[in-house]
Amino acid sequence: MKKVAIFASGSGSNAERITSYFTDSQLISVDLFLSNNPQAGVIERGRRLGIPTVLFDKKTFAKTDKIVDLLKNQHIDYVILAGFLWLIPENLVKAYPDKIINIHPALLPKYGGKGMWGHFVHEAVVANKEKESGITIHFVNERYDEGKVIFQAKFDVLPSDSPDDVAHKVQLLEHKYFPEIIEKLIVN
Ligand code: GAR
């Protein structure tokens, strides 16, 4: 059994979707949620789903080995970032080479980098009158949104689409593909 931990800073709909997808899996289990945000919806989801959830602050995350030690002590094999907004520190990247996977709500390298997350991305896509957008699933390195791309999927952006419409299209693709791509990566 490969063990997965999911980091999330917000609502956690992807974290829940991934957890539900693997509920009956013989190969992959979601064992832990981690969040930097005490207000994050993912905490309530963890409670409801029975997934232990760990909260941490910036200093613990960026300046100590506590989170790496926790993951290793729990024999976590893969780390999934599902709407997690902090840069991953070098000690964590080194501890999990090619085993940290992020989802980004646009077609990287477009609309990536620090500050480009969630609705900021959707607003920029609409403001720039993009004809298409999509999702990117990629490995994580020490720089925001620059790791090797694993998978992308696209949708059309209509002239009438609002940022909320774009967000909805992104979410449909994320919920459909993120669990499947994680499964393919881990099982193959
Ligand atoms: C997702 O759309 C994810 O792509 C995005 O945050 C959302 C989290 O939604 N991530 C980023 O913008 C990272 N740069 P969720 O909390 O409902 O899963």
mmCIF file of C-alpha atoms and ligand atoms in Angstrom:
data_model
loop_
_atom_site.group_PDB
_atom_site.id
_atom_site.type_symbol
_atom_site.label_atom_id
_atom_site.label_comp_id
_atom_site.label_asym_id
_atom_site.label_seq_id
_atom_site.Cartn_x
_atom_site.Cartn_y
_atom_site.Cartn_z
ATOM 1 C CA MET A 1 0.000 0.000 0.000
ATOM 2 C CA LYS A 2 1.343 3.425 -0.958
ATOM 3 C CA LYS A 3 0.520 6.141 1.536
ATOM 4 C CA VAL A 4 -0.451 9.649 0.493
ATOM 5 C CA ALA A 5 -0.563 12.923 2.433
ATOM 6 C CA ILE A 6 -2.496 15.905 1.063
ATOM 7 C CA PHE A 7 -1.579 19.530 1.774
ATOM 8 C CA ALA A 8 -4.367 22.094 1.314
ATOM 9 C CA SER A 9 -4.822 25.737 2.324
ATOM 10 C CA GLY A 10 -8.459 26.241 1.345
ATOM 11 C CA SER A 11 -11.757 24.511 0.758
ATOM 12 C CA GLY A 12 -10.241 21.099 0.150
ATOM 13 C CA SER A 13 -12.665 19.897 -2.515
ATOM 14 C CA ASN A 14 -9.807 18.206 -4.373
ATOM 15 C CA ALA A 15 -8.525 16.662 -1.149
ATOM 16 C CA GLU A 16 -11.991 15.190 -0.544
ATOM 17 C CA ARG A 17 -12.354 14.020 -4.126
ATOM 18 C CA ILE A 18 -8.984 12.233 -4.018
ATOM 19 C CA THR A 19 -9.779 10.672 -0.636
ATOM 20 C CA SER A 20 -13.141 9.352 -1.848
ATOM 21 C CA TYR A 21 -11.604 8.010 -5.060
ATOM 22 C CA PHE A 22 -9.127 5.860 -3.107
ATOM 23 C CA THR A 23 -11.458 4.779 -0.281
ATOM 24 C CA ASP A 24 -11.678 1.187 -1.492
ATOM 25 C CA SER A 25 -8.267 1.015 -3.161
ATOM 26 C CA GLN A 26 -5.962 -1.884 -2.282
ATOM 27 C CA LEU A 27 -2.951 0.068 -3.560
ATOM 28 C CA ILE A 28 -3.260 3.662 -2.386
ATOM 29 C CA SER A 29 -4.476 5.158 0.878
ATOM 30 C CA VAL A 30 -4.911 8.782 1.874
ATOM 31 C CA ASP A 31 -3.590 8.879 5.435
ATOM 32 C CA LEU A 32 -3.140 12.517 6.343
ATOM 33 C CA PHE A 33 -4.286 16.059 5.572
ATOM 34 C CA LEU A 34 -2.006 18.987 6.388
ATOM 35 C CA SER A 35 -2.879 22.666 6.363
ATOM 36 C CA ASN A 36 -1.366 26.031 7.207
ATOM 37 C CA ASN A 37 -4.787 27.629 7.612
ATOM 38 C CA PRO A 38 -6.905 27.069 10.742
ATOM 39 C CA GLN A 39 -9.956 28.437 8.841
ATOM 40 C CA ALA A 40 -9.531 26.107 5.857
ATOM 41 C CA GLY A 41 -12.530 24.048 4.785
ATOM 42 C CA VAL A 42 -10.218 21.063 4.424
ATOM 43 C CA ILE A 43 -10.110 20.755 8.230
ATOM 44 C CA GLU A 44 -13.848 20.132 8.479
ATOM 45 C CA ARG A 45 -13.637 17.751 5.532
ATOM 46 C CA GLY A 46 -10.858 15.819 7.303
ATOM 47 C CA ARG A 47 -13.046 15.506 10.390
ATOM 48 C CA ARG A 48 -15.994 14.277 8.332
ATOM 49 C CA LEU A 49 -13.902 11.828 6.314
ATOM 50 C CA GLY A 50 -11.996 10.536 9.343
ATOM 51 C CA ILE A 51 -8.625 11.673 8.008
ATOM 52 C CA PRO A 52 -6.211 12.970 10.689
ATOM 53 C CA THR A 53 -5.426 16.617 9.944
ATOM 54 C CA VAL A 54 -2.297 18.440 11.053
ATOM 55 C CA LEU A 55 -2.056 22.236 11.276
ATOM 56 C CA PHE A 56 1.298 23.971 11.163
ATOM 57 C CA ASP A 57 2.712 27.498 11.074
ATOM 58 C CA LYS A 58 5.141 29.065 8.651
ATOM 59 C CA LYS A 59 8.205 28.800 10.870
ATOM 60 C CA THR A 60 7.669 25.106 11.572
ATOM 61 C CA PHE A 61 7.137 24.444 7.871
ATOM 62 C CA ALA A 62 9.902 26.559 6.361
ATOM 63 C CA LYS A 63 12.591 26.509 9.047
ATOM 64 C CA THR A 64 12.467 23.095 10.726
ATOM 65 C CA ASP A 65 12.426 19.394 9.793
ATOM 66 C CA LYS A 66 9.272 18.734 11.804
ATOM 67 C CA ILE A 67 6.952 18.269 8.829
ATOM 68 C CA VAL A 68 9.433 16.065 6.955
ATOM 69 C CA ASP A 69 9.941 14.005 10.124
ATOM 70 C CA LEU A 70 6.185 13.661 10.590
ATOM 71 C CA LEU A 71 5.707 12.465 6.998
ATOM 72 C CA LYS A 72 8.591 10.005 7.260
ATOM 73 C CA ASN A 73 7.466 8.693 10.672
ATOM 74 C CA GLN A 74 4.042 7.997 9.159
ATOM 75 C CA HIS A 75 5.686 6.246 6.170
ATOM 76 C CA ILE A 76 4.115 8.655 3.676
ATOM 77 C CA ASP A 77 5.240 7.784 0.111
ATOM 78 C CA TYR A 78 3.684 10.658 -1.878
ATOM 79 C CA VAL A 79 2.748 14.247 -1.112
ATOM 80 C CA ILE A 80 -0.147 15.849 -2.976
ATOM 81 C CA LEU A 81 -0.633 19.620 -3.055
ATOM 82 C CA ALA A 82 -4.309 20.401 -3.599
ATOM 83 C CA GLY A 83 -4.701 24.156 -3.320
ATOM 84 C CA PHE A 84 -1.675 24.580 -1.044
ATOM 85 C CA LEU A 85 -0.284 28.094 -1.258
ATOM 86 C CA TRP A 86 3.143 28.115 0.392
ATOM 87 C CA LEU A 87 6.404 27.441 -1.360
ATOM 88 C CA ILE A 88 7.722 23.953 -0.587
ATOM 89 C CA PRO A 89 11.011 24.227 1.324
ATOM 90 C CA GLU A 90 14.150 22.520 0.085
ATOM 91 C CA ASN A 91 14.234 19.896 2.853
ATOM 92 C CA LEU A 92 10.787 18.630 1.823
ATOM 93 C CA VAL A 93 11.591 18.661 -1.916
ATOM 94 C CA LYS A 94 14.798 16.684 -1.209
ATOM 95 C CA ALA A 95 12.993 14.196 1.036
ATOM 96 C CA TYR A 96 10.412 13.442 -1.698
ATOM 97 C CA PRO A 97 12.127 13.736 -5.095
ATOM 98 C CA ASP A 98 9.521 13.420 -7.889
ATOM 99 C CA LYS A 99 7.010 12.410 -5.239
ATOM 100 C CA ILE A 100 5.384 15.789 -4.612
ATOM 101 C CA ILE A 101 2.581 16.540 -7.060
ATOM 102 C CA ASN A 102 0.769 19.857 -7.444
ATOM 103 C CA ILE A 103 -2.316 20.906 -9.342
ATOM 104 C CA HIS A 104 -2.473 24.377 -10.872
ATOM 105 C CA PRO A 105 -5.671 25.958 -12.249
ATOM 106 C CA ALA A 106 -4.227 27.105 -15.602
ATOM 107 C CA LEU A 107 -2.100 25.928 -18.483
ATOM 108 C CA LEU A 108 1.432 26.432 -17.133
ATOM 109 C CA PRO A 109 3.760 28.154 -17.879
ATOM 110 C CA LYS A 110 0.944 30.666 -18.360
ATOM 111 C CA TYR A 111 -0.535 32.182 -15.194
ATOM 112 C CA GLY A 112 1.954 30.581 -12.804
ATOM 113 C CA GLY A 113 4.280 31.918 -10.129
ATOM 114 C CA LYS A 114 3.942 33.585 -6.733
ATOM 115 C CA GLY A 115 0.548 35.178 -6.152
ATOM 116 C CA MET A 116 -1.046 33.300 -9.056
ATOM 117 C CA TRP A 117 -3.557 31.086 -7.354
ATOM 118 C CA GLY A 118 -7.279 30.460 -7.294
ATOM 119 C CA HIS A 119 -9.423 33.422 -8.329
ATOM 120 C CA PHE A 120 -6.382 35.575 -9.220
ATOM 121 C CA VAL A 121 -5.687 33.107 -12.012
ATOM 122 C CA HIS A 122 -9.300 33.012 -13.243
ATOM 123 C CA GLU A 123 -9.562 36.825 -13.192
ATOM 124 C CA ALA A 124 -6.341 37.179 -15.201
ATOM 125 C CA VAL A 125 -7.504 34.589 -17.751
ATOM 126 C CA VAL A 126 -10.760 36.502 -18.315
ATOM 127 C CA ALA A 127 -9.067 39.945 -18.291
ATOM 128 C CA ASN A 128 -6.644 38.778 -20.987
ATOM 129 C CA LYS A 129 -9.499 37.393 -23.106
ATOM 130 C CA GLU A 130 -7.887 33.960 -23.335
ATOM 131 C CA LYS A 131 -9.698 31.610 -25.701
ATOM 132 C CA GLU A 132 -8.731 28.554 -23.680
ATOM 133 C CA SER A 133 -7.506 27.653 -20.227
ATOM 134 C CA GLY A 134 -7.167 24.427 -18.282
ATOM 135 C CA ILE A 135 -5.353 22.569 -15.530
ATOM 136 C CA THR A 136 -1.772 21.456 -15.046
ATOM 137 C CA ILE A 137 -0.598 18.599 -12.845
ATOM 138 C CA HIS A 138 3.141 18.772 -12.243
ATOM 139 C CA PHE A 139 6.025 17.675 -10.035
ATOM 140 C CA VAL A 140 7.119 20.200 -7.440
ATOM 141 C CA ASN A 141 10.544 21.748 -7.060
ATOM 142 C CA GLU A 142 11.777 24.692 -4.977
ATOM 143 C CA ARG A 143 10.237 27.269 -7.315
ATOM 144 C CA TYR A 144 6.544 28.069 -7.721
ATOM 145 C CA ASP A 145 4.883 26.155 -10.580
ATOM 146 C CA GLU A 146 8.121 25.274 -12.403
ATOM 147 C CA GLY A 147 8.423 21.508 -11.890
ATOM 148 C CA LYS A 148 8.080 19.037 -14.755
ATOM 149 C CA VAL A 149 4.587 18.874 -16.235
ATOM 150 C CA ILE A 150 2.847 15.509 -15.901
ATOM 151 C CA PHE A 151 -0.543 16.254 -17.442
ATOM 152 C CA GLN A 152 -2.639 19.093 -18.849
ATOM 153 C CA ALA A 153 -6.291 19.309 -19.897
ATOM 154 C CA LYS A 154 -7.988 22.252 -21.607
ATOM 155 C CA PHE A 155 -11.371 23.863 -21.993
ATOM 156 C CA ASP A 156 -12.692 26.725 -24.107
ATOM 157 C CA VAL A 157 -13.144 30.106 -22.453
ATOM 158 C CA LEU A 158 -16.208 31.787 -23.955
ATOM 159 C CA PRO A 159 -16.375 35.581 -24.354
ATOM 160 C CA SER A 160 -19.316 35.525 -21.935
ATOM 161 C CA ASP A 161 -17.455 33.523 -19.246
ATOM 162 C CA SER A 162 -16.913 35.251 -15.880
ATOM 163 C CA PRO A 163 -14.021 34.317 -13.565
ATOM 164 C CA ASP A 164 -16.518 32.180 -11.629
ATOM 165 C CA ASP A 165 -17.471 30.343 -14.826
ATOM 166 C CA VAL A 166 -13.792 29.669 -15.491
ATOM 167 C CA ALA A 167 -13.359 28.493 -11.886
ATOM 168 C CA HIS A 168 -16.234 26.053 -12.352
ATOM 169 C CA LYS A 169 -14.751 24.627 -15.571
ATOM 170 C CA VAL A 170 -11.381 24.264 -13.830
ATOM 171 C CA GLN A 171 -12.944 22.445 -10.914
ATOM 172 C CA LEU A 172 -14.753 19.956 -13.158
ATOM 173 C CA LEU A 173 -11.471 19.035 -14.850
ATOM 174 C CA GLU A 174 -9.554 18.894 -11.571
ATOM 175 C CA HIS A 175 -12.052 16.570 -9.933
ATOM 176 C CA LYS A 176 -12.146 14.329 -12.991
ATOM 177 C CA TYR A 177 -8.424 14.040 -13.669
ATOM 178 C CA PHE A 178 -6.445 14.655 -10.480
ATOM 179 C CA PRO A 179 -7.273 11.325 -8.764
ATOM 180 C CA GLU A 180 -6.776 9.362 -12.015
ATOM 181 C CA ILE A 181 -3.392 10.925 -12.722
ATOM 182 C CA ILE A 182 -2.238 10.328 -9.142
ATOM 183 C CA GLU A 183 -3.274 6.699 -9.470
ATOM 184 C CA LYS A 184 -1.406 6.256 -12.768
ATOM 185 C CA LEU A 185 1.742 7.851 -11.382
ATOM 186 C CA ILE A 186 1.818 5.837 -8.188
ATOM 187 C CA VAL A 187 0.754 2.482 -9.555
ATOM 188 C CA ASN A 188 2.963 2.487 -12.659
HETATM 189 C C1 GAR B 1 -7.689 24.445 -7.071
HETATM 190 O O1 GAR B 1 -8.355 25.000 -8.171
HETATM 191 C C2 GAR B 1 -6.196 24.413 -7.325
HETATM 192 O O2 GAR B 1 -5.865 24.228 -8.669
HETATM 193 C C3 GAR B 1 -5.795 25.786 -6.871
HETATM 194 O O3 GAR B 1 -6.556 26.000 -5.696
HETATM 195 C C4 GAR B 1 -7.821 25.350 -5.846
HETATM 196 C C5 GAR B 1 -8.103 24.587 -4.581
HETATM 197 O O4 GAR B 1 -9.433 24.150 -4.570
HETATM 198 N N1 GAR B 1 -4.385 25.838 -6.621
HETATM 199 C C6 GAR B 1 -3.656 26.925 -6.864
HETATM 200 O O5 GAR B 1 -4.118 27.956 -7.309
HETATM 201 C C7 GAR B 1 -2.172 26.761 -6.559
HETATM 202 N N2 GAR B 1 -1.392 27.749 -7.222
HETATM 203 P P1 GAR B 1 -9.945 23.135 -3.447
HETATM 204 O O6 GAR B 1 -9.467 23.682 -2.095
HETATM 205 O O7 GAR B 1 -11.416 23.174 -3.551
HETATM 206 O O8 GAR B 1 -9.366 21.785 -3.729
#
